[in-house]
């Protein structure tokens, strides 16, 4: 089976600092992959490289059989790899509806219309359906600046999903979200993702979230992949617990673990 | 079927056209020049909505005017349609080259680079004896296939052309601003990274907006040249570009009508300020702009929102 996303001996240096090295990963269609690692372990560098934002120092990145290196993020995105950000990237002075309509219009095609109005009943209806799916319809007429963090995160992800990606990269989807809202947010996102059939790669610090939603886990340490395998297996790994998590993980305490 | 607003605009334009027959010459002249500048500001507003402030729209204003002057002189023609077309082509050609560079820059760099190009044209024109150096040269009065539209000794063709072009450009830009392409400007102003990650080239969109703004400025320049009957390098000087920014700030960017109405208000204000105080009229304009920035930070057009809210 050909991997949807594959990296071969991927490395990134910033001057004398090695941010990533020897990264060999294969992501298959429909997989839900968690990514863990302490700060500076290379997680975001990895995501930035595979989306075309950062050019690797060496190695290869293949997405759907095509090399990503040298291509712009928008070109990679057009091929079906979308992302959300650690800090939700939205249009702050516009309303939720306008944010979705712009994302929808841009997702419809490279050649934007000059004269047909952006606000059409069909587009607005679709936008409301999307907001309902992500359970944020009640905020439709509010501007982004007034929204709670969790709603911003959901909107960010909803906008990334509008172009029906094959792979969705989520950079810390629950950071800044209240503890009690984290599972609700992830459940909503995963339900939408499951429906679309996209593979998901999500960077996360909360081990409960990782345990509950990922079926496979990549553990980064010092710019390298320390462990890659079924979530439960990687979480039980002594090296991962010592070097990445920083403490012993009691698998019985991690609720709803996929591969405990 | 025309909407209420469209009927209102057509009726207002028809009324303005008829009013030209009875209004004093100085007023029709003022309105013509104001609408010409309003078209330049309309283009500037398109850029401002994308978060870019150009201090170099004088480049296209002047280029459009000189294209009209040089073309009419060389080919001995005064056909208004042909002359406006020449100005459009001139703006299109220059902006499609300059825009390749400018669309890469943002913020103060965009503002300064746009001003630099405008000042290059100014320098070239001042040194060009064939184009009248710093004195410039006279431009023939326009006609429409030989018809000069003379009424009571006043040439009304430029006035009518200005009104028609302002309405047509206003209608086109109104639709454009509501289209996905137009709205993407606001998205770029708000968050460029997100727009790129939604699969669209920000640089390409800015490039297109820059060209549209340049064409509008060229058309504005052509109308001014035909109305005033004289052009000089001052049209490319940075103070001319600054004047367009002044009008845009004063009028606001909330609606396509704002720059057109704002330009008329500006010209009226300047005329009366000059009459009131010939040596310190700039101070009056400065105080007016300061007051607007303090009390109406979104420009005069924001008054309409206040009225609407008040009515509700």
Coordinates of C-alpha atoms in Angstrom, one line a residue:
Chain A
X1 CA 0.0 0.0 0.0
X2 CA 1.4 3.4 -1.0
X3 CA 1.6 5.9 1.8
X4 CA -0.4 9.1 1.4
X5 CA 2.3 11.1 3.1
X6 CA 5.9 9.9 3.4
X7 CA 9.1 11.5 4.6
X8 CA 12.5 10.0 3.9
X9 CA 15.6 11.0 6.0
X10 CA 14.1 14.4 6.6
X11 CA 16.3 16.9 8.3
X12 CA 16.3 20.6 9.1
X13 CA 19.1 22.7 10.5
X14 CA 19.0 26.3 11.6
X15 CA 22.6 27.2 11.5
X16 CA 24.4 24.9 14.0
X17 CA 21.1 23.8 15.6
X18 CA 19.6 20.6 14.3
X19 CA 15.8 21.0 14.6
X20 CA 14.9 17.7 12.9
X21 CA 16.9 14.7 11.7
X22 CA 16.4 11.2 10.3
X23 CA 12.6 11.6 10.1
X24 CA 11.1 8.6 8.3
X25 CA 7.3 8.5 8.5
X26 CA 4.6 7.0 6.4
X27 CA 1.0 8.2 6.9
X28 CA -1.8 6.2 5.3
X29 CA -5.3 7.3 4.3
X30 CA -7.7 7.5 7.2
X31 CA -5.1 7.2 9.9
X32 CA -5.4 9.2 13.1
X33 CA -1.9 9.9 14.2
X34 CA -0.9 11.8 17.4
X35 CA 2.4 13.6 17.7
X36 CA 4.0 14.2 21.1
X37 CA 7.3 15.8 22.2
X38 CA 8.5 18.4 24.6
X39 CA 9.1 22.0 23.5
X40 CA 11.8 22.2 20.8
X41 CA 11.5 18.5 20.0
X42 CA 10.8 19.2 16.3
X43 CA 7.1 18.7 16.1
X44 CA 6.1 22.1 14.6
X45 CA 9.3 22.0 12.4
X46 CA 8.1 18.7 11.1
X47 CA 4.6 20.1 10.3
X48 CA 6.0 23.2 8.8
X49 CA 8.2 21.2 6.5
X50 CA 5.5 18.8 5.3
X51 CA 3.2 21.7 4.5
X52 CA 5.8 23.4 2.4
X53 CA 6.3 26.4 4.9
X54 CA 9.9 25.4 5.7
X55 CA 12.3 23.9 3.2
X56 CA 14.2 20.9 4.7
X57 CA 18.0 20.9 4.7
X58 CA 17.9 17.4 3.3
X59 CA 15.6 14.4 2.7
X60 CA 12.4 13.9 0.8
X61 CA 8.7 14.6 1.4
X62 CA 6.2 12.8 -0.8
X63 CA 2.5 13.7 -0.6
X64 CA 0.2 11.5 -2.8
X65 CA 3.3 10.5 -4.8
X66 CA 4.4 14.1 -5.5
X67 CA 7.4 15.9 -3.9
X68 CA 6.4 18.7 -1.5
X69 CA 9.9 20.3 -1.5
X70 CA 10.2 23.6 -3.3
X71 CA 6.4 24.0 -3.5
X72 CA 4.5 26.7 -1.8
X73 CA 2.0 26.0 1.1
X74 CA -0.9 27.0 -1.1
X75 CA 0.1 24.5 -3.8
X76 CA 0.5 21.7 -1.3
X77 CA -2.9 22.7 0.2
X78 CA -4.5 22.5 -3.3
X79 CA -3.3 18.9 -3.5
X80 CA -5.2 18.1 -0.4
X81 CA -3.0 18.8 2.7
X82 CA -4.6 21.3 5.0
X83 CA -3.7 22.5 8.5
X84 CA -4.9 24.4 11.5
X85 CA -2.6 26.4 13.7
X86 CA -1.5 26.5 17.3
X87 CA -2.9 30.1 17.5
X88 CA -6.1 30.0 15.4
X89 CA -5.5 31.9 12.1
X90 CA -8.7 33.7 11.4
X91 CA -9.9 37.1 10.0
X92 CA -10.4 38.8 13.4
X93 CA -12.5 41.8 12.3
X94 CA -14.9 39.8 10.2
X95 CA -17.8 37.8 11.5
X96 CA -17.8 34.0 11.7
X97 CA -20.1 33.8 8.7
X98 CA -17.7 36.0 6.7
X99 CA -14.8 33.9 7.7
X100 CA -16.5 30.7 6.5
X101 CA -17.7 32.4 3.3
X102 CA -14.2 33.6 2.4
X103 CA -12.7 30.1 3.1
X104 CA -15.5 28.5 1.1
X105 CA -15.0 30.9 -1.9
X106 CA -11.3 30.3 -1.8
X107 CA -11.8 26.5 -1.5
X108 CA -14.0 26.6 -4.6
X109 CA -11.2 27.2 -7.0
X110 CA -8.0 29.1 -7.8
X111 CA -9.8 31.5 -10.1
X112 CA -11.9 33.7 -7.9
X113 CA -14.9 35.4 -9.3
X114 CA -14.7 39.2 -9.8
X115 CA -18.4 39.9 -10.1
X116 CA -20.6 37.2 -8.6
X117 CA -21.4 38.1 -5.0
X118 CA -19.7 36.2 -2.2
X119 CA -22.9 36.2 -0.1
X120 CA -25.2 33.9 -1.9
X121 CA -28.1 32.0 -0.3
X122 CA -26.5 28.7 -1.3
X123 CA -23.1 29.6 0.2
X124 CA -24.7 30.9 3.3
X125 CA -26.8 27.8 3.7
X126 CA -23.7 25.6 3.3
X127 CA -21.8 27.8 5.8
X128 CA -24.6 27.4 8.4
X129 CA -24.5 23.6 7.9
X130 CA -20.8 23.6 8.5
X131 CA -21.0 25.7 11.6
X132 CA -23.8 23.4 12.8
X133 CA -21.6 20.4 12.2
X134 CA -18.9 22.0 14.3
X135 CA -21.4 23.1 16.9
X136 CA -20.6 26.8 16.6
X137 CA -23.7 28.0 14.7
X138 CA -24.8 30.2 17.6
X139 CA -21.8 32.4 17.0
X140 CA -22.5 33.0 13.3
X141 CA -22.9 36.7 13.4
X142 CA -20.2 37.5 16.0
X143 CA -16.8 38.9 15.1
X144 CA -13.8 36.7 15.9
X145 CA -12.4 39.1 18.5
X146 CA -15.4 38.3 20.8
X147 CA -15.2 34.5 20.5
X148 CA -13.9 32.1 23.2
X149 CA -10.7 30.2 22.4
X150 CA -12.4 26.9 21.8
X151 CA -14.8 28.3 19.3
X152 CA -11.9 30.0 17.4
X153 CA -10.0 26.6 17.3
X154 CA -13.1 24.9 15.9
X155 CA -13.6 27.6 13.3
X156 CA -10.0 27.4 12.3
X157 CA -10.3 23.6 11.8
X158 CA -13.7 23.9 10.0
X159 CA -12.1 26.4 7.6
X160 CA -9.2 24.1 7.0
X161 CA -11.6 21.2 6.3
X162 CA -13.6 23.2 3.7
X163 CA -11.5 22.0 0.8
X164 CA -12.0 18.3 1.7
X165 CA -8.3 17.5 2.4
X166 CA -6.8 14.1 2.2
X167 CA -4.6 14.9 5.2
X168 CA -5.3 17.3 8.0
X169 CA -2.6 18.6 10.2
X170 CA -3.6 20.0 13.6
X171 CA -1.1 21.9 15.6
X172 CA -2.1 21.7 19.2
X173 CA -5.8 21.8 18.6
X174 CA -6.7 22.0 22.3
X175 CA -4.1 24.5 23.5
X176 CA -5.7 27.4 25.3
X177 CA -9.0 25.5 25.5
X178 CA -10.5 25.0 29.0
X179 CA -9.9 21.4 30.3
X180 CA -13.6 20.6 30.4
X181 CA -14.0 21.6 26.8
X182 CA -11.1 19.7 25.3
X183 CA -12.8 16.4 24.8
X184 CA -15.9 18.0 23.4
X185 CA -13.8 19.9 20.9
X186 CA -11.9 16.8 19.8
X187 CA -15.0 14.7 19.6
X188 CA -16.6 17.3 17.3
X189 CA -13.5 17.5 15.1
X190 CA -13.0 13.8 14.9
X191 CA -16.6 13.1 14.0
X192 CA -16.3 15.6 11.1
X193 CA -12.9 14.2 10.1
X194 CA -14.2 10.6 10.2
X195 CA -17.0 11.6 7.9
X196 CA -14.6 13.1 5.4
X197 CA -12.2 10.1 5.5
X198 CA -9.1 12.3 5.8
X199 CA -6.0 11.2 7.6
X200 CA -5.2 13.3 10.7
X201 CA -1.9 14.2 12.2
X202 CA -2.3 16.1 15.4
X203 CA 0.3 17.6 17.7
X204 CA -0.8 17.5 21.3
X205 CA 0.5 17.8 24.9
X206 CA -2.4 16.4 26.7
X207 CA -1.9 12.7 27.1
X208 CA -5.6 12.1 27.8
X209 CA -6.5 13.6 24.5
X210 CA -3.8 11.6 22.7
X211 CA -4.8 8.3 24.4
X212 CA -8.5 8.8 23.5
X213 CA -8.3 10.0 19.9
X214 CA -5.1 8.7 18.2
X215 CA -4.7 5.2 17.0
X216 CA -1.0 5.7 16.2
X217 CA 1.6 7.8 18.0
X218 CA 4.8 9.5 17.0
X219 CA 7.0 10.6 19.9
X220 CA 9.6 13.2 19.0
X221 CA 12.7 13.8 21.1
X222 CA 15.6 16.1 20.2
X223 CA 14.5 16.5 16.6
X224 CA 14.2 12.7 16.0
X225 CA 11.4 10.2 16.2
X226 CA 12.0 8.2 19.3
X227 CA 9.0 5.9 18.9
X228 CA 6.4 5.2 16.2
X229 CA 3.6 2.7 16.7
X230 CA 0.1 2.0 18.1
X231 CA -0.7 4.6 20.7
X232 CA -0.8 2.3 23.7
X233 CA 2.4 0.7 22.8
X234 CA 4.3 4.0 22.4
X235 CA 2.8 5.3 25.6
X236 CA 4.1 2.3 27.5
X237 CA 7.6 2.7 26.1
X238 CA 9.9 3.5 29.1
X239 CA 12.1 5.9 26.9
X240 CA 9.0 7.8 25.8
X241 CA 7.8 8.1 29.4
X242 CA 11.2 9.2 30.7
X243 CA 12.3 11.5 27.8
X244 CA 9.1 12.8 26.2
X245 CA 6.3 12.7 28.8
X246 CA 8.6 13.3 31.8
X247 CA 6.7 11.0 34.2
X248 CA 5.3 7.5 34.5
X249 CA 2.0 7.0 32.6
X250 CA -0.6 4.9 34.3
X251 CA -2.4 3.4 31.3
X252 CA -5.4 2.5 33.4
X253 CA -5.9 6.1 34.4
X254 CA -5.9 7.4 30.8
X255 CA -9.6 7.2 30.0
X256 CA -10.9 5.7 26.8
X257 CA -7.4 4.8 25.5
X258 CA -7.6 3.5 21.9
X259 CA -4.8 1.0 22.3
X260 CA -4.3 0.6 26.0
Chain B
X1 CA -34.7 44.5 -13.0
X2 CA -33.0 47.4 -11.3
X3 CA -32.9 47.6 -7.5
X4 CA -33.9 50.6 -5.5
X5 CA -30.3 51.7 -5.1
X6 CA -29.5 51.2 -8.8
X7 CA -32.5 53.3 -9.8
X8 CA -31.4 56.0 -7.3
X9 CA -27.9 56.1 -8.8
X10 CA -29.1 56.2 -12.4
X11 CA -31.6 59.0 -11.4
X12 CA -28.9 60.9 -9.6
X13 CA -26.5 60.6 -12.5
X14 CA -29.2 61.8 -15.0
X15 CA -30.0 64.7 -12.7
X16 CA -26.3 65.6 -12.5
X17 CA -26.0 65.5 -16.3
X18 CA -29.0 67.8 -16.8
X19 CA -27.8 70.1 -14.0
X20 CA -24.7 70.7 -16.0
X21 CA -26.8 72.8 -18.4
X22 CA -27.7 75.3 -15.7
X23 CA -25.0 75.1 -13.1
X24 CA -22.2 77.8 -13.2
X25 CA -19.0 76.8 -15.0
X26 CA -16.8 77.0 -12.0
X27 CA -19.0 74.4 -10.2
X28 CA -19.1 71.9 -13.2
X29 CA -15.3 72.3 -13.5
X30 CA -14.9 71.6 -9.8
X31 CA -17.1 68.6 -9.9
X32 CA -15.3 67.2 -12.9
X33 CA -11.9 67.5 -11.4
X34 CA -13.2 66.2 -8.1
X35 CA -14.7 63.1 -9.8
X36 CA -11.5 62.5 -11.6
X37 CA -9.6 62.5 -8.3
X38 CA -12.4 60.5 -6.8
X39 CA -11.7 57.7 -9.3
X40 CA -8.0 57.7 -8.3
X41 CA -9.1 57.5 -4.6
X42 CA -11.5 54.7 -5.5
X43 CA -8.5 52.7 -6.6
X44 CA -6.6 53.7 -3.5
X45 CA -9.5 52.4 -1.4
X46 CA -9.3 49.0 -3.0
X47 CA -5.7 48.8 -1.9
X48 CA -6.4 50.2 1.5
X49 CA -9.1 47.6 2.1
X50 CA -6.3 45.0 1.5
X51 CA -4.2 46.8 4.1
X52 CA -1.9 48.7 1.6
X53 CA -1.5 52.4 1.5
X54 CA 0.0 53.7 -1.8
X55 CA 1.7 57.1 -1.7
X56 CA 2.4 56.8 -5.4
X57 CA -1.0 56.8 -7.2
X58 CA 0.3 60.1 -8.7
X59 CA 2.3 57.9 -11.0
X60 CA -0.7 56.7 -12.8
X61 CA -2.7 59.9 -12.5
X62 CA 0.2 61.7 -14.3
X63 CA 0.9 58.9 -16.7
X64 CA -2.8 58.8 -17.8
X65 CA -2.8 62.6 -18.3
X66 CA 0.5 62.6 -20.2
X67 CA -0.7 59.6 -22.4
X68 CA -3.8 61.6 -23.3
X69 CA -1.7 64.8 -24.0
X70 CA 1.0 63.1 -26.0
X71 CA -1.5 60.9 -28.0
X72 CA -3.8 63.8 -28.9
X73 CA -0.9 65.9 -29.9
X74 CA 0.9 63.3 -31.9
X75 CA -2.2 61.8 -33.7
X76 CA -4.1 65.1 -33.8
X77 CA -7.2 63.6 -32.2
X78 CA -9.6 64.9 -29.6
X79 CA -11.9 61.9 -29.5
X80 CA -12.8 61.5 -25.8
X81 CA -13.4 57.8 -26.1
X82 CA -10.1 57.1 -27.8
X83 CA -8.2 59.3 -25.3
X84 CA -9.7 57.6 -22.2
X85 CA -8.9 54.2 -23.8
X86 CA -5.3 55.3 -24.3
X87 CA -5.1 56.3 -20.7
X88 CA -6.5 52.9 -19.6
X89 CA -3.9 51.0 -21.8
X90 CA -1.1 53.2 -20.4
X91 CA -2.1 52.5 -16.8
X92 CA -2.5 48.8 -17.5
X93 CA 0.9 48.5 -19.2
X94 CA 2.9 50.4 -16.5
X95 CA 1.1 48.8 -13.5
X96 CA 1.5 45.3 -14.9
X97 CA 5.3 45.9 -14.9
X98 CA 5.7 47.9 -11.7
X99 CA 3.1 45.7 -9.9
X100 CA 5.3 42.7 -10.3
X101 CA 7.7 44.3 -7.8
X102 CA 5.3 46.2 -5.6
X103 CA 3.0 43.2 -5.0
X104 CA 5.9 41.6 -3.0
X105 CA 6.0 44.4 -0.4
X106 CA 3.7 45.4 2.4
X107 CA 3.3 48.2 4.9
X108 CA 5.7 51.1 4.8
X109 CA 7.8 49.4 2.2
X110 CA 4.9 49.3 -0.2
X111 CA 4.1 52.9 0.5
X112 CA 7.7 54.1 0.0
X113 CA 8.3 52.0 -3.1
X114 CA 5.1 53.3 -4.7
X115 CA 6.1 56.8 -3.9
X116 CA 9.6 56.2 -5.3
X117 CA 8.2 55.1 -8.7
X118 CA 6.0 58.1 -8.8
X119 CA 8.9 60.4 -8.1
X120 CA 11.0 58.7 -10.8
X121 CA 8.3 59.7 -13.3
X122 CA 8.3 63.2 -11.9
X123 CA 12.1 63.4 -12.3
X124 CA 12.0 62.1 -15.9
X125 CA 9.2 64.5 -16.9
X126 CA 11.0 67.5 -15.3
X127 CA 14.1 66.7 -17.4
X128 CA 12.1 66.0 -20.7
X129 CA 12.2 69.1 -22.9
X130 CA 10.0 67.4 -25.5
X131 CA 7.3 67.0 -22.9
X132 CA 7.5 70.6 -21.7
X133 CA 9.9 70.0 -18.7
X134 CA 8.6 71.5 -15.5
X135 CA 6.0 73.7 -17.4
X136 CA 4.2 70.7 -19.0
X137 CA 2.1 71.4 -22.0
X138 CA -1.5 72.2 -23.1
X139 CA -4.0 69.5 -23.9
X140 CA -6.7 69.9 -26.5
X141 CA -10.3 70.1 -25.4
X142 CA -12.1 66.8 -26.1
X143 CA -14.9 66.1 -28.5
X144 CA -17.2 63.1 -29.2
X145 CA -16.7 62.4 -32.9
X146 CA -16.4 66.1 -33.5
X147 CA -19.2 67.2 -31.1
X148 CA -17.8 69.4 -28.4
X149 CA -20.9 69.7 -26.3
X150 CA -20.7 73.5 -26.0
X151 CA -23.6 75.0 -24.1
X152 CA -23.6 78.8 -23.3
X153 CA -19.9 78.9 -24.1
X154 CA -19.1 76.0 -21.7
X155 CA -17.7 72.7 -22.8
X156 CA -19.7 70.1 -20.9
X157 CA -18.3 67.0 -22.4
X158 CA -15.6 66.4 -19.8
X159 CA -18.2 67.0 -17.0
X160 CA -20.6 64.4 -18.6
X161 CA -17.8 61.9 -19.2
X162 CA -16.6 62.3 -15.6
X163 CA -20.1 61.6 -14.3
X164 CA -20.7 58.6 -16.6
X165 CA -17.2 57.1 -15.9
X166 CA -17.6 57.7 -12.1
X167 CA -21.0 55.9 -12.2
X168 CA -19.8 53.0 -14.4
X169 CA -16.5 52.6 -12.4
X170 CA -18.5 52.9 -9.1
X171 CA -21.0 50.2 -10.2
X172 CA -18.2 47.8 -11.3
X173 CA -16.1 48.3 -8.2
X174 CA -19.2 47.9 -6.0
X175 CA -19.8 44.5 -7.5
X176 CA -16.1 43.7 -7.3
X177 CA -15.9 44.6 -3.6
X178 CA -18.7 42.1 -2.8
X179 CA -17.2 39.3 -4.9
X180 CA -14.9 36.6 -3.5
X181 CA -12.0 38.4 -5.2
X182 CA -12.9 41.7 -3.6
X183 CA -13.6 40.3 -0.2
X184 CA -10.2 38.5 -0.3
X185 CA -8.6 41.9 0.1
X186 CA -10.1 42.3 3.5
X187 CA -9.0 38.7 4.3
X188 CA -5.5 39.6 3.3
X189 CA -5.5 42.7 5.5
X190 CA -6.7 40.6 8.4
X191 CA -4.5 37.5 8.0
X192 CA -2.2 36.9 5.0
X193 CA -1.0 33.5 6.3
X194 CA -4.5 32.1 6.5
X195 CA -5.3 33.2 2.9
X196 CA -2.1 31.4 1.7
X197 CA -3.1 28.3 3.6
X198 CA -6.6 28.4 2.0
X199 CA -4.8 27.8 -1.3
X200 CA -4.6 31.3 -2.9
X201 CA -1.6 33.4 -3.9
X202 CA -1.7 36.6 -1.9
X203 CA 0.8 38.2 -4.2
X204 CA -1.3 37.5 -7.2
X205 CA -4.4 39.0 -5.6
X206 CA -2.5 42.2 -4.6
X207 CA -1.1 42.4 -8.1
X208 CA -4.6 42.4 -9.6
X209 CA -5.8 45.0 -7.1
X210 CA -2.8 47.1 -7.9
X211 CA -3.5 47.0 -11.6
X212 CA -7.2 47.9 -11.0
X213 CA -6.2 50.9 -8.8
X214 CA -3.7 52.0 -11.4
X215 CA -6.2 51.9 -14.3
X216 CA -8.7 54.0 -12.2
X217 CA -5.9 56.5 -11.5
X218 CA -5.0 56.7 -15.2
X219 CA -8.6 57.3 -16.1
X220 CA -8.8 60.0 -13.4
X221 CA -5.6 61.6 -14.9
X222 CA -7.1 61.6 -18.4
X223 CA -10.3 63.4 -17.3
X224 CA -8.2 66.0 -15.4
X225 CA -6.0 66.5 -18.5
X226 CA -9.0 67.0 -20.8
X227 CA -10.8 69.3 -18.3
X228 CA -8.0 71.5 -17.2
X229 CA -6.4 71.6 -20.6
X230 CA -2.9 71.6 -19.2
X231 CA -0.7 68.9 -17.7
X232 CA 2.6 69.2 -15.8
X233 CA 4.9 66.9 -13.8
X234 CA 3.4 68.1 -10.5
X235 CA 0.7 65.4 -11.1
X236 CA 3.3 62.8 -10.3
X237 CA 4.8 64.7 -7.3
X238 CA 4.4 63.0 -3.9
X239 CA 2.1 65.8 -2.6
X240 CA -0.4 64.9 -5.3
X241 CA -0.4 61.3 -4.1
X242 CA -0.6 62.5 -0.6
X243 CA -3.8 64.4 -1.5
X244 CA -5.4 61.2 -2.7
X245 CA -4.5 59.5 0.7
X246 CA -5.9 62.6 2.4
X247 CA -9.2 62.2 0.6
X248 CA -9.4 58.5 1.3
X249 CA -8.8 59.0 5.0
X250 CA -11.3 61.8 5.1
X251 CA -14.0 60.0 3.1
X252 CA -13.5 56.4 4.5
X253 CA -13.3 53.1 2.8
X254 CA -16.7 51.8 3.7
X255 CA -18.4 52.3 0.3
X256 CA -17.5 53.0 -3.3
X257 CA -19.5 56.2 -3.1
X258 CA -17.3 57.5 -0.3
X259 CA -14.2 58.4 -2.3
X260 CA -16.3 60.1 -5.0
X261 CA -18.4 62.2 -2.6
X262 CA -15.3 62.7 -0.5
X263 CA -13.4 64.1 -3.4
X264 CA -16.2 66.6 -4.2
X265 CA -16.2 67.7 -0.5
X266 CA -12.5 68.0 -0.5
X267 CA -12.4 70.2 -3.6
X268 CA -15.2 72.4 -2.2
X269 CA -13.4 72.7 1.1
X270 CA -10.1 73.6 -0.6
X271 CA -11.8 76.2 -2.9
X272 CA -13.5 77.9 0.0
X273 CA -10.5 77.6 2.3
X274 CA -8.3 79.2 -0.4
X275 CA -10.9 82.0 -0.8
X276 CA -11.1 82.5 2.9
X277 CA -7.4 82.4 3.6
X278 CA -5.1 82.4 0.5
X279 CA -1.9 81.9 2.5
X280 CA -2.9 79.5 5.1
X281 CA -5.6 77.4 3.4
X282 CA -3.6 74.2 4.0
X283 CA -3.9 74.8 7.7
X284 CA -7.7 74.8 7.4
X285 CA -7.6 71.5 5.5
X286 CA -5.2 70.1 8.1
X287 CA -7.5 71.0 11.0
X288 CA -10.5 69.5 9.1
X289 CA -8.6 66.2 8.5
X290 CA -7.5 66.1 12.2
X291 CA -11.0 66.6 13.4
X292 CA -12.3 63.9 11.1
X293 CA -9.6 61.4 12.3
X294 CA -10.4 62.2 15.9
X295 CA -14.2 62.3 15.8
X296 CA -14.8 60.0 12.8
X297 CA -11.9 57.6 12.6
X298 CA -13.6 55.6 9.8
X299 CA -14.1 58.7 7.7
X300 CA -17.1 60.7 6.7
X301 CA -18.9 57.7 5.3
X302 CA -19.2 56.2 8.8
X303 CA -21.8 59.0 9.4
X304 CA -24.2 57.0 7.3
X305 CA -23.9 54.0 9.7
X306 CA -24.6 56.3 12.6
X307 CA -27.7 57.7 10.8
X308 CA -28.8 54.1 10.0
X309 CA -28.3 53.1 13.7
X310 CA -30.1 56.2 14.8
X311 CA -33.1 55.5 12.4
X312 CA -33.4 51.9 13.8

